[in-house]
Short mmCIF file of N, CA and C in Angstrom, two decimals:
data_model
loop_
_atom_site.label_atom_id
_atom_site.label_comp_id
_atom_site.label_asym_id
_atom_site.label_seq_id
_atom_site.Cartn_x
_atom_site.Cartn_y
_atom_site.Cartn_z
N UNK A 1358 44.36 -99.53 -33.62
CA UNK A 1358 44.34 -100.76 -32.86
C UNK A 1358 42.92 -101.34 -32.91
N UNK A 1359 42.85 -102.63 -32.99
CA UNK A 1359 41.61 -103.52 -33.08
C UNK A 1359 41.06 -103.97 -31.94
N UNK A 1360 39.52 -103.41 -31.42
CA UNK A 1360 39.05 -103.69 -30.38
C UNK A 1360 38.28 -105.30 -30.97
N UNK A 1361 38.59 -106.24 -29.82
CA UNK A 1361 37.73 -107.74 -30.29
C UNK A 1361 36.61 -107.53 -29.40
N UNK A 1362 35.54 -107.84 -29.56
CA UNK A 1362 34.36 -107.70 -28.81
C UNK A 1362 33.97 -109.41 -28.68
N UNK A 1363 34.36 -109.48 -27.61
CA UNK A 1363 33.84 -111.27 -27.37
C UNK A 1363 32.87 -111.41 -25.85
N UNK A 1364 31.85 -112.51 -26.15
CA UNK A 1364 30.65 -112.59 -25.29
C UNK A 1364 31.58 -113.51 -24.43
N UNK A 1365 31.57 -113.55 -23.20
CA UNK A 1365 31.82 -114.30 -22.13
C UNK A 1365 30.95 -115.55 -22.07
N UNK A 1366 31.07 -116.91 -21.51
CA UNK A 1366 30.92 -117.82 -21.71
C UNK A 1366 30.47 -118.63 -20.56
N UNK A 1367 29.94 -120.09 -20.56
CA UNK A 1367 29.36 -120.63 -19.42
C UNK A 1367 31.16 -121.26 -18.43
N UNK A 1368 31.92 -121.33 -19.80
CA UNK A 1368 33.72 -121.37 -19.39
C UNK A 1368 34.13 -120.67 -18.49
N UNK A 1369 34.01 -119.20 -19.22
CA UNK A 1369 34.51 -117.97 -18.47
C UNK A 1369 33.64 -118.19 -16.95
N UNK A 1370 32.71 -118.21 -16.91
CA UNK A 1370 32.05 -118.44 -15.53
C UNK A 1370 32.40 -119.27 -14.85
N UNK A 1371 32.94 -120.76 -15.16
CA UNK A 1371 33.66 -121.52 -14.95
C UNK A 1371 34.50 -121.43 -13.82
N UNK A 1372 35.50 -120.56 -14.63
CA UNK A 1372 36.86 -120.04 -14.27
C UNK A 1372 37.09 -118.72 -13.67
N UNK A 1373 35.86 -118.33 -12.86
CA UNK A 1373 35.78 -117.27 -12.31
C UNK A 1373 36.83 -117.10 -11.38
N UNK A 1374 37.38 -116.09 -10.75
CA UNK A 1374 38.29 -116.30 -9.43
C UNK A 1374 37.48 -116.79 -8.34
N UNK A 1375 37.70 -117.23 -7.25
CA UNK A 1375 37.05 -117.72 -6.11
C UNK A 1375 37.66 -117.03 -5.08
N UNK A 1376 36.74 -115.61 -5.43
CA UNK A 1376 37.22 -114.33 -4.67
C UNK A 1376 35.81 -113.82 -3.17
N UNK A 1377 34.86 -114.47 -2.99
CA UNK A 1377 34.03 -113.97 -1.86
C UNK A 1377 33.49 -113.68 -2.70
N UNK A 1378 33.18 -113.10 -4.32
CA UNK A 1378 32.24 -112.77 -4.55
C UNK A 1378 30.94 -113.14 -5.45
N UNK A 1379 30.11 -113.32 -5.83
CA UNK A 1379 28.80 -113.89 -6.69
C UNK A 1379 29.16 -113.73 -8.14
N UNK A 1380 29.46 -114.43 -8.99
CA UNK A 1380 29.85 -114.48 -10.39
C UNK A 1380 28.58 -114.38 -11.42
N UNK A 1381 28.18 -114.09 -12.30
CA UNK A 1381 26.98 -114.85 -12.82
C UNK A 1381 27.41 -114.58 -14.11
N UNK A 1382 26.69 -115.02 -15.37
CA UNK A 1382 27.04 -114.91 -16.83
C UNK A 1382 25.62 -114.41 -17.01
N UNK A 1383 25.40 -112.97 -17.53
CA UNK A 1383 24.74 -112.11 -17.74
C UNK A 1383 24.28 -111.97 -19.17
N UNK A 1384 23.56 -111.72 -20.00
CA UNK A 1384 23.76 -111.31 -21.30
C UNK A 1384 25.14 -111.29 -22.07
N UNK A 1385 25.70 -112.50 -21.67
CA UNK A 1385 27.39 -112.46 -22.39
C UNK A 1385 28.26 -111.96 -21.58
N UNK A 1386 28.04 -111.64 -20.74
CA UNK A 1386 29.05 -110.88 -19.40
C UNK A 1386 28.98 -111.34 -18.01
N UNK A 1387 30.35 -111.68 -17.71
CA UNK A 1387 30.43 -111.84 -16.29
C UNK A 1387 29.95 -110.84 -15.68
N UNK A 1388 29.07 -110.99 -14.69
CA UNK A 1388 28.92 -109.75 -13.38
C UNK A 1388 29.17 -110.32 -12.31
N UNK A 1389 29.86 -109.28 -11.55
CA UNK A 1389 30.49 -109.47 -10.27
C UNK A 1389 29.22 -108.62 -9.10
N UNK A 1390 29.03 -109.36 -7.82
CA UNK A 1390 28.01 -108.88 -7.22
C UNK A 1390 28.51 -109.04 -5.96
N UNK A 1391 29.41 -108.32 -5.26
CA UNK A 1391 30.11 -107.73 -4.09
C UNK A 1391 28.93 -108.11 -3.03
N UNK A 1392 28.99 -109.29 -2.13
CA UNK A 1392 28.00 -109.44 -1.29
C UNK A 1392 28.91 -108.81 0.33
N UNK A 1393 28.03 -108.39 1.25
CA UNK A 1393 28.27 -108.38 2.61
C UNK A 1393 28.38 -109.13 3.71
N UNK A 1394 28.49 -108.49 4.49
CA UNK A 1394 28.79 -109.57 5.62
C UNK A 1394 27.15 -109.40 5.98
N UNK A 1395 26.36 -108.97 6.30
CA UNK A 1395 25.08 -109.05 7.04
C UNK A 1395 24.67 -109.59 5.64
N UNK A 1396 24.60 -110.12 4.30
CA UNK A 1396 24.12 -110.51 3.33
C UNK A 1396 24.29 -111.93 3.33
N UNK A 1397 25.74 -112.54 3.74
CA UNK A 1397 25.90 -113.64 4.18
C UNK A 1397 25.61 -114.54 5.68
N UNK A 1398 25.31 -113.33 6.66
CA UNK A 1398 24.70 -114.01 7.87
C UNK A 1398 23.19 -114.31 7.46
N UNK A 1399 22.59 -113.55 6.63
CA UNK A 1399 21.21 -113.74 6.19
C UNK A 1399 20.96 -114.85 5.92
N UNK A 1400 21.66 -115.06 4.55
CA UNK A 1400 21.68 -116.35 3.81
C UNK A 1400 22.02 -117.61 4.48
N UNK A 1401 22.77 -117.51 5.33
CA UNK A 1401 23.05 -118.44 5.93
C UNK A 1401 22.19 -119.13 7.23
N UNK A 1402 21.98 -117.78 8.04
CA UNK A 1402 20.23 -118.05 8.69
C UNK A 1402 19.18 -119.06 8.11
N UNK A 1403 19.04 -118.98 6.84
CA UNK A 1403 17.71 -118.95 5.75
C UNK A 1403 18.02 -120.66 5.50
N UNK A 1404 19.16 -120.71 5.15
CA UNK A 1404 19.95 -122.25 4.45
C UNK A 1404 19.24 -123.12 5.97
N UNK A 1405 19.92 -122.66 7.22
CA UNK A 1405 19.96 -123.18 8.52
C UNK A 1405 18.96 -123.79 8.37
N UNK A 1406 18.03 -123.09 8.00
CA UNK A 1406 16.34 -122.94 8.49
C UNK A 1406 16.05 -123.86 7.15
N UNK A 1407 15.65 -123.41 6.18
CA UNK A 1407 15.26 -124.55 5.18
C UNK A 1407 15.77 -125.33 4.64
N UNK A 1408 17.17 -125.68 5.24
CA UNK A 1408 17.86 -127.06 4.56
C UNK A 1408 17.26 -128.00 5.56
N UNK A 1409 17.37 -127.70 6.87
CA UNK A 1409 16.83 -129.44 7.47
C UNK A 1409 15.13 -129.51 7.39
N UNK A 1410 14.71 -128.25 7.54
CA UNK A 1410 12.90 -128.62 7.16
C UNK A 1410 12.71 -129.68 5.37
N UNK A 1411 13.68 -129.25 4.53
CA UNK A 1411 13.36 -129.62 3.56
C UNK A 1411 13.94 -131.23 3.56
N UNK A 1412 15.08 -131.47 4.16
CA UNK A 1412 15.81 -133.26 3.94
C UNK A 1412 14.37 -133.80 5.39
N UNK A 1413 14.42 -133.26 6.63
CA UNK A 1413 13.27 -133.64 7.47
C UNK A 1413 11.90 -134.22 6.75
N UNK A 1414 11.31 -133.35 5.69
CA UNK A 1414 9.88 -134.02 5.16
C UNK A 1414 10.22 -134.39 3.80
N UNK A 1415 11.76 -134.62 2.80
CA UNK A 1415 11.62 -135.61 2.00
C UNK A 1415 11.56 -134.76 0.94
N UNK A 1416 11.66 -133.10 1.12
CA UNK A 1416 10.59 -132.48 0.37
C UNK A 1416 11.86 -132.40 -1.89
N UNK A 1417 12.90 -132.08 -1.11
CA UNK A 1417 13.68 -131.88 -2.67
C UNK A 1417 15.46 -131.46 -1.87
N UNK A 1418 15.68 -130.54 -2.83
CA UNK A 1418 16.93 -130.05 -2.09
C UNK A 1418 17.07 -128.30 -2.16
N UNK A 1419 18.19 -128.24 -0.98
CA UNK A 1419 18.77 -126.43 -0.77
C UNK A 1419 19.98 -126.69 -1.73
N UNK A 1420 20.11 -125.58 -2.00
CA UNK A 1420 21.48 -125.66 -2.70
C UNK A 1420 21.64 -123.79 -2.31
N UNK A 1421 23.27 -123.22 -2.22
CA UNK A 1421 23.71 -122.18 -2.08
C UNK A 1421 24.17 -121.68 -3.09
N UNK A 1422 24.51 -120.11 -3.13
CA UNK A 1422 25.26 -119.24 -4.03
C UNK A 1422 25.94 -119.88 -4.99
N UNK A 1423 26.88 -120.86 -4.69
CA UNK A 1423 27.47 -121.29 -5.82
C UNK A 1423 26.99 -122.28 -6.60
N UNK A 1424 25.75 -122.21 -6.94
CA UNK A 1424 24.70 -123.54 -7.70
C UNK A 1424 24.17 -122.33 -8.53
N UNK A 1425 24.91 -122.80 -9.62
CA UNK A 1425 23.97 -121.99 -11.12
C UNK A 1425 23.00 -122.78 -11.87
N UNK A 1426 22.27 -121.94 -11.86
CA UNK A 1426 21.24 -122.25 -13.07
C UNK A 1426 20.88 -121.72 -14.36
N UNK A 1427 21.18 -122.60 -15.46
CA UNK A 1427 21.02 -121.75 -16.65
C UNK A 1427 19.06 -121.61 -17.32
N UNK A 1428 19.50 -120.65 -17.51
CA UNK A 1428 17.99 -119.77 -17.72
C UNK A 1428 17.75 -119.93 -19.11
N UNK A 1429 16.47 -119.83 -19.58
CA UNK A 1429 16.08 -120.28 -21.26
C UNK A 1429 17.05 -119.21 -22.13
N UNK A 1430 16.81 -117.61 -21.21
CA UNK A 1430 17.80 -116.70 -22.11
C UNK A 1430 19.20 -116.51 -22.39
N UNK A 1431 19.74 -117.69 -21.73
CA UNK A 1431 21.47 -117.87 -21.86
C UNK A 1431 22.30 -117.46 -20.43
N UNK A 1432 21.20 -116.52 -19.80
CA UNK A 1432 21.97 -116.36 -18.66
C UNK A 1432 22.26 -117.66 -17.54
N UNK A 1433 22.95 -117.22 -16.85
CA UNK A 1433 23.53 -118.45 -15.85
C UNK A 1433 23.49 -117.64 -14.33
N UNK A 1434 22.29 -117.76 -13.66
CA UNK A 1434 22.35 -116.87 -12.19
C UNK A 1434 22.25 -118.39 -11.04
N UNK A 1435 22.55 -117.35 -10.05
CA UNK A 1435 23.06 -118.14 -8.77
C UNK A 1435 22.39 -117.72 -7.65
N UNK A 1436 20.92 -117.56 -7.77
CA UNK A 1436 20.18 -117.37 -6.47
C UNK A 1436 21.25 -117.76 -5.10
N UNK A 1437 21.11 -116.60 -4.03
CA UNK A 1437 21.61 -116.91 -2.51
C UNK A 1437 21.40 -117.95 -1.85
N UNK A 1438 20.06 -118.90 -2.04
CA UNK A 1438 19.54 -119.78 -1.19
C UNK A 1438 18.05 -120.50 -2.96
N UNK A 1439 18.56 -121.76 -3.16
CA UNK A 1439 17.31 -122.45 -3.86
C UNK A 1439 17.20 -123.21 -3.66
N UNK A 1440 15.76 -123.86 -3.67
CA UNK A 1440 15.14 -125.16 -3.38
C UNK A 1440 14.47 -125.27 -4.76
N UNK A 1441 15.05 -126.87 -5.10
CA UNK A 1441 14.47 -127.67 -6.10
C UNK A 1441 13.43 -128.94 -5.31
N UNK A 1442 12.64 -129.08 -5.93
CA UNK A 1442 11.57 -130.14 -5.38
C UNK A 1442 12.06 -131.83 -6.11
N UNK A 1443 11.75 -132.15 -4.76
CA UNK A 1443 12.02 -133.87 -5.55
C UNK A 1443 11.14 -134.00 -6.57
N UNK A 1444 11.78 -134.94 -7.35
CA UNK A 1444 11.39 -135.28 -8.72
C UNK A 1444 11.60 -134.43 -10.16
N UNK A 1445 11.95 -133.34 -9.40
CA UNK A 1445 12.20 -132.24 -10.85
C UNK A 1445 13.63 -132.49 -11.48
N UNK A 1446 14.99 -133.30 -10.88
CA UNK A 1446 16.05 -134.09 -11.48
C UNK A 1446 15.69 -135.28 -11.87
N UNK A 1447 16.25 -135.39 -13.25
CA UNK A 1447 15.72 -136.71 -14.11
C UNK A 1447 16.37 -138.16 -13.26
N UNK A 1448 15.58 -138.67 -12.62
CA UNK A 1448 16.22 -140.14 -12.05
C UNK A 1448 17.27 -139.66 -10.57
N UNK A 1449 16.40 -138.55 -9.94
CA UNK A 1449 17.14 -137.79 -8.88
C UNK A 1449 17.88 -137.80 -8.94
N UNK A 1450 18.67 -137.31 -9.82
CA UNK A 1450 20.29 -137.59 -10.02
C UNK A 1450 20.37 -136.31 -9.57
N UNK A 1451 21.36 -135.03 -9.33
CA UNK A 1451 22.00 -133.69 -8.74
C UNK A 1451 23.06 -133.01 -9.91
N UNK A 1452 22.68 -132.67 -10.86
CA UNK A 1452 23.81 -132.38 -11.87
C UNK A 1452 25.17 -131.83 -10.84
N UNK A 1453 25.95 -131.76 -11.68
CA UNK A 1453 27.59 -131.98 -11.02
C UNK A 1453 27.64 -130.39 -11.58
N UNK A 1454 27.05 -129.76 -13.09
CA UNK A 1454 27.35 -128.80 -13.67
C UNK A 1454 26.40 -128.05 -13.28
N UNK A 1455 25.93 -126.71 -13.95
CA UNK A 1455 25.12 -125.62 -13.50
C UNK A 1455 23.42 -126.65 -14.55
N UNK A 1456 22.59 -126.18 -13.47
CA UNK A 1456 21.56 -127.15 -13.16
C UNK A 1456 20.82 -126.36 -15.05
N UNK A 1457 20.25 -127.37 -15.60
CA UNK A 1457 19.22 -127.22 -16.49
C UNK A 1457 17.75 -126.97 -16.13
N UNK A 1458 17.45 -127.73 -14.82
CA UNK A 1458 15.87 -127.08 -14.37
C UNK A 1458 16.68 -125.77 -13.39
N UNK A 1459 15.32 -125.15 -13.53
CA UNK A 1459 15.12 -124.11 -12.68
C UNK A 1459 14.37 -124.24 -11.26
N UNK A 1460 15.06 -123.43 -10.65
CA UNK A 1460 14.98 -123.84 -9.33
C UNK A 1460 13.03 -124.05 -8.78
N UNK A 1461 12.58 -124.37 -7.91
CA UNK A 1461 11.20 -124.03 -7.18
C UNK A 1461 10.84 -122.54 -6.52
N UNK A 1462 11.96 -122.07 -5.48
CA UNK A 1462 12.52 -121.31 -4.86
C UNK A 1462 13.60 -120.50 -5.34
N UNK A 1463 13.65 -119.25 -5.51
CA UNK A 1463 14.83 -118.63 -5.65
C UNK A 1463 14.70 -117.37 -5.02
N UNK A 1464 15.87 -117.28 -3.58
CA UNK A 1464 15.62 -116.63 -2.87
C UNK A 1464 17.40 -115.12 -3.41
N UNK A 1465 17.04 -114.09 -3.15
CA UNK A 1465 18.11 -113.12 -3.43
C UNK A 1465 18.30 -112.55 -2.26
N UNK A 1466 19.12 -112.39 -1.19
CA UNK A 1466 19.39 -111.52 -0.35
C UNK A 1466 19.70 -109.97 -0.99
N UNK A 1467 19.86 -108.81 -0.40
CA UNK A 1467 20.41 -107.81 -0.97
C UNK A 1467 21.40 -107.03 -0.65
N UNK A 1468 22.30 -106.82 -1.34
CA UNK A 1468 23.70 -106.43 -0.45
C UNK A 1468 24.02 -104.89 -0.91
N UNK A 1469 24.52 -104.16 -0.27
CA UNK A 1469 24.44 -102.88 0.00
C UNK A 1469 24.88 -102.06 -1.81
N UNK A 1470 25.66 -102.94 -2.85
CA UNK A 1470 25.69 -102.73 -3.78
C UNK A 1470 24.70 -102.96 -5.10
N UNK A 1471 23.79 -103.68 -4.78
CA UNK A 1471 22.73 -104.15 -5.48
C UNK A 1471 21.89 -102.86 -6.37
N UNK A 1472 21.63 -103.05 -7.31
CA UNK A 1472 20.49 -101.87 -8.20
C UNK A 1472 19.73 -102.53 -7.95
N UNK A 1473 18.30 -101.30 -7.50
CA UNK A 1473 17.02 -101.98 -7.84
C UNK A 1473 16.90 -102.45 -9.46
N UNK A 1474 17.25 -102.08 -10.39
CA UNK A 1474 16.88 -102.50 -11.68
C UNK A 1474 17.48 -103.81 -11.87
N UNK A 1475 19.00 -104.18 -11.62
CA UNK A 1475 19.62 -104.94 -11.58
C UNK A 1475 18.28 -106.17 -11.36
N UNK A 1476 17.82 -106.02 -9.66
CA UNK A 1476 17.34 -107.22 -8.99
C UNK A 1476 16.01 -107.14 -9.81
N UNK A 1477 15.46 -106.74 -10.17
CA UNK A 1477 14.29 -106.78 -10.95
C UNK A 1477 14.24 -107.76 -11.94
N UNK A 1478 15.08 -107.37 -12.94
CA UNK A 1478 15.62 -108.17 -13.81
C UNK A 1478 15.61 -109.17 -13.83
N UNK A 1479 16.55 -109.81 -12.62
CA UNK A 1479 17.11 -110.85 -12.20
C UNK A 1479 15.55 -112.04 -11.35
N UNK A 1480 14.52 -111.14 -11.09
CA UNK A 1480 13.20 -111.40 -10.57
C UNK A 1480 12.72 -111.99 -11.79
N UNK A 1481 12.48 -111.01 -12.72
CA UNK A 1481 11.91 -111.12 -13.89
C UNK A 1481 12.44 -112.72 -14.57
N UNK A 1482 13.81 -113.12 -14.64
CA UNK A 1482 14.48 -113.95 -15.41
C UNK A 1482 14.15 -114.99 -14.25
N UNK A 1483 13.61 -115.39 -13.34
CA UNK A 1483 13.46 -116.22 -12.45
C UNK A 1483 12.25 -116.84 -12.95
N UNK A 1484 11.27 -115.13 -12.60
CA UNK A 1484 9.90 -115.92 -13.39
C UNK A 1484 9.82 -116.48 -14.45
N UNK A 1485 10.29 -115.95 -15.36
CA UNK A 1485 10.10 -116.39 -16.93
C UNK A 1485 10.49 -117.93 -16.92
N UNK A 1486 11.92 -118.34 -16.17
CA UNK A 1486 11.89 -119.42 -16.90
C UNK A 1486 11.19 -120.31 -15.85
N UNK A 1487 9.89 -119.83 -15.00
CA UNK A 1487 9.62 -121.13 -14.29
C UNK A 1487 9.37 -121.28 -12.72
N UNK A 1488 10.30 -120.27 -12.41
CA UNK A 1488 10.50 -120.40 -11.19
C UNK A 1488 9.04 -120.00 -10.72
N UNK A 1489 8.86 -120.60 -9.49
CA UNK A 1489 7.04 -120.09 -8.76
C UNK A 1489 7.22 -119.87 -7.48
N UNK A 1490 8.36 -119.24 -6.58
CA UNK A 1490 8.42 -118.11 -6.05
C UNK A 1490 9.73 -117.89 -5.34
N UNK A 1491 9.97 -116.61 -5.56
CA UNK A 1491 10.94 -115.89 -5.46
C UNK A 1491 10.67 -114.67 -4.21
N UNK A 1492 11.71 -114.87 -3.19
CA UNK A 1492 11.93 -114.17 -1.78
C UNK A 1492 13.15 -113.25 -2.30
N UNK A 1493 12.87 -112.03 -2.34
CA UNK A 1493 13.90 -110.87 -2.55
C UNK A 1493 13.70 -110.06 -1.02
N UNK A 1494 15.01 -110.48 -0.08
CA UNK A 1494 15.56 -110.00 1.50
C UNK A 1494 16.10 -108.84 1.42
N UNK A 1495 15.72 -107.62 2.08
CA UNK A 1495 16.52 -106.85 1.91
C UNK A 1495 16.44 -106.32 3.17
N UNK A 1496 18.25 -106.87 3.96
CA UNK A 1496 18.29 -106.51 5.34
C UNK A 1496 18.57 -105.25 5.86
N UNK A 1497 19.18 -104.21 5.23
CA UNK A 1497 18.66 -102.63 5.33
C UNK A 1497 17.49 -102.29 5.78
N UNK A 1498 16.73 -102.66 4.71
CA UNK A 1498 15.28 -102.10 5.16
C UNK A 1498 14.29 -102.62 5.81
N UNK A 1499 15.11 -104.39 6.05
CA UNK A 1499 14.41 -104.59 6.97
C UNK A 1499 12.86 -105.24 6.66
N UNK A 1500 12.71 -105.98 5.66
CA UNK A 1500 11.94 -106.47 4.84
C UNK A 1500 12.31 -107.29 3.63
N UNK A 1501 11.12 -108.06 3.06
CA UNK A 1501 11.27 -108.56 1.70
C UNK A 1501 10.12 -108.51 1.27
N UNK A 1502 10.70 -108.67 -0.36
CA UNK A 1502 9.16 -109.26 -1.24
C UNK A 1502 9.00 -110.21 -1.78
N UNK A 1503 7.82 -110.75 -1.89
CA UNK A 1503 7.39 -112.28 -2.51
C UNK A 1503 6.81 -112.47 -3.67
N UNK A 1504 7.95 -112.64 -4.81
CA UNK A 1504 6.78 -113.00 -6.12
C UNK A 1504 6.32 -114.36 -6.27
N UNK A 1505 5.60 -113.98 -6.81
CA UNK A 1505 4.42 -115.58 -7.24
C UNK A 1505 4.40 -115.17 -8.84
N UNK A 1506 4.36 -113.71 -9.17
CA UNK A 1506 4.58 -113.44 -10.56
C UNK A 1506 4.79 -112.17 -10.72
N UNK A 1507 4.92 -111.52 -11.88
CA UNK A 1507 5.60 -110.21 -12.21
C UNK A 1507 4.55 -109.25 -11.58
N UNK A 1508 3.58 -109.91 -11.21
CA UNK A 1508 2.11 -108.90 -10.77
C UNK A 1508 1.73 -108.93 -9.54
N UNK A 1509 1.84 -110.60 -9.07
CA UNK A 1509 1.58 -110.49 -8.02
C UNK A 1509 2.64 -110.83 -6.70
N UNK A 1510 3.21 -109.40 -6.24
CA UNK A 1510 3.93 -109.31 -5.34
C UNK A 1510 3.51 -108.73 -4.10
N UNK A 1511 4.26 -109.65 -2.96
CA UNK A 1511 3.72 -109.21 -1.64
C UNK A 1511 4.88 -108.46 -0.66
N UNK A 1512 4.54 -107.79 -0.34
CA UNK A 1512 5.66 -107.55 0.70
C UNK A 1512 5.43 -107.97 2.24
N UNK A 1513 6.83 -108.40 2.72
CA UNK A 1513 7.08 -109.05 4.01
C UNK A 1513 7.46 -107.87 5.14
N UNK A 1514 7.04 -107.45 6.25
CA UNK A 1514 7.74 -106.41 7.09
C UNK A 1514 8.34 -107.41 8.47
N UNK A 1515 9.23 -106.96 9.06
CA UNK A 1515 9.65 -107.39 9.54
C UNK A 1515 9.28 -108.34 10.57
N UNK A 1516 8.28 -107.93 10.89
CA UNK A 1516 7.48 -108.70 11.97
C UNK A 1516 6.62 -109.64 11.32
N UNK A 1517 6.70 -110.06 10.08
CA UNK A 1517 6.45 -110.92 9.46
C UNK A 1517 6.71 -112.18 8.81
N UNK A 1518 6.24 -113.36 8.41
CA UNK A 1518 6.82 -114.42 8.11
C UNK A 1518 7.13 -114.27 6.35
N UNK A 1519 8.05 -115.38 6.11
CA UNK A 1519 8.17 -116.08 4.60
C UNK A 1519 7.55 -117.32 4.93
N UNK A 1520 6.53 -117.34 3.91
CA UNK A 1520 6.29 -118.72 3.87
C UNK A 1520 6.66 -119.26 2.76
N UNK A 1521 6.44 -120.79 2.47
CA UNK A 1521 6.94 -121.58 1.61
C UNK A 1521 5.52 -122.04 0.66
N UNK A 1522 4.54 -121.68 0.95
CA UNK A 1522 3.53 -121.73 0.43
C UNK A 1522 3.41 -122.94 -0.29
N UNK A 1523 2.73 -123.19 -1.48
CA UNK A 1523 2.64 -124.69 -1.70
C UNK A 1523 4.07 -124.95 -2.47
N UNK A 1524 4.97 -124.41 -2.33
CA UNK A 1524 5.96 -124.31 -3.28
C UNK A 1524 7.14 -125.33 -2.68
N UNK A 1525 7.19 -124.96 -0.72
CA UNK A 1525 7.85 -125.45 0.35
C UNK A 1525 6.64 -125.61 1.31
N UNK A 1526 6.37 -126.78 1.34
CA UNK A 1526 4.58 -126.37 1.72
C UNK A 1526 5.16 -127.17 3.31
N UNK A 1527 4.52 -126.10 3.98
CA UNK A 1527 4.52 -126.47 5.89
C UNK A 1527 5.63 -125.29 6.68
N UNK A 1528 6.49 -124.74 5.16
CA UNK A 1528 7.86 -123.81 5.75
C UNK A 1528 7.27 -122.43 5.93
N UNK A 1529 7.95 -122.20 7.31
CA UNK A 1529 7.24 -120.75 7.49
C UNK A 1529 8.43 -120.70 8.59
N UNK A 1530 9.39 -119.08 8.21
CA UNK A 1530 9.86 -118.38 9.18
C UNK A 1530 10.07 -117.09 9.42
N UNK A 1531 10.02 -116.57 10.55
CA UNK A 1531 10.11 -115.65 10.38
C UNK A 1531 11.02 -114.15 10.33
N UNK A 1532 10.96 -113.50 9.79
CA UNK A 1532 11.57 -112.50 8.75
C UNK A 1532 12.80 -112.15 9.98
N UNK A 1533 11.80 -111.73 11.10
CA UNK A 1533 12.93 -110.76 12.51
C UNK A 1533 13.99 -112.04 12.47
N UNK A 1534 14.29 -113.54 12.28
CA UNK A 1534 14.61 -114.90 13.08
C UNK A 1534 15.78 -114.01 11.73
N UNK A 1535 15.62 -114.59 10.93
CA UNK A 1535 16.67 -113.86 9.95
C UNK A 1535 17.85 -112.69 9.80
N UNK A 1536 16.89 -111.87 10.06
CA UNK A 1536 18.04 -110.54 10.29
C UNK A 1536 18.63 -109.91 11.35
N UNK A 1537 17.84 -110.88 12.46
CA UNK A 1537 18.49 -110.96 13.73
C UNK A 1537 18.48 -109.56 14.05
#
């Protein structure tokens, strides 16, 4: 019998089921990323919080989980929570399809199924194509980290803020307001 070996598609992603869970087109492969319930109160905290600071000062837009962005390497990921800055859509227009720029912000909550290698990766493919900073939440432990780049990462403890640095410049909240 003949095995067909076929790469999955920006289609196939498309036509994902619209099952609760995070779809993304990976190196040619759908991955499925089983989020939680304390993964989605997070995210949703976070949206609360920087969707009206950001329409309030004019600054760009939030967009949620289901806003893909395709990456220079073919992949197609769906940060939990991103902010694009005004002016980075050609003629502010909002693509209808999975976005060609890359986000400003790309924030990852972490859900109890997550690999550290996995999210690394997925850090890594943020930076590369652009992105200038990335909030990786991880409500287990009760902390996050902040890249600015593959080197320089900070970590957040709980009793500590995210800021938006010049990226979301004036946004600052804090970490405990989040994970409640």
């Amino acid at each position: 019998m003949a095995t067909i070996n076929s790469r999955a598609t920006e289609g196939d992603l498309r036509n994902a089921p619209e099952d609760g869970q995070k779809h993304e087109l990976v190196d040619g492969a759908i991955v499925v990323s089983p989020a939680g319930t304390r993964h989605g109160l997070v995210s949703v905290r976070l949206s609360s919080r920087l969707g009206p600071f950001v329409e309030a000062h004019d600054l760009g837009y939030v967009v949620d989980s289901s806003t893909g962005f395709r990456l220079p390497n073919g992949n197609v990921r769906l940060p939990d929570v991103a902010f694009v800055a005004r002016g980075r859509f050609p003629d502010e227009r909002v693509p209808e399809d999975f976005s060609d720029i890359p986000p400003d912000l790309a924030v990852e909550v972490l859900s109890p199924s997550d690999r550290p290698r996995f999210v690394l990766d997925k850090v890594g493919e943020y930076l590369q194509a652009g992105v200038r900073l990335v909030w990786v939440i991880d409500p287990r432990r009760r902390r996050a980290a902040v890249y600015r780049s593959a080197t320089e990462v900070r970590e957040v403890l709980e009793d500590g803020v995210l800021d938006g640095e010049d990226v979301v410049r004036g946004f600052a909240c804090p970490l405990a307001d989040l994970l409640g």
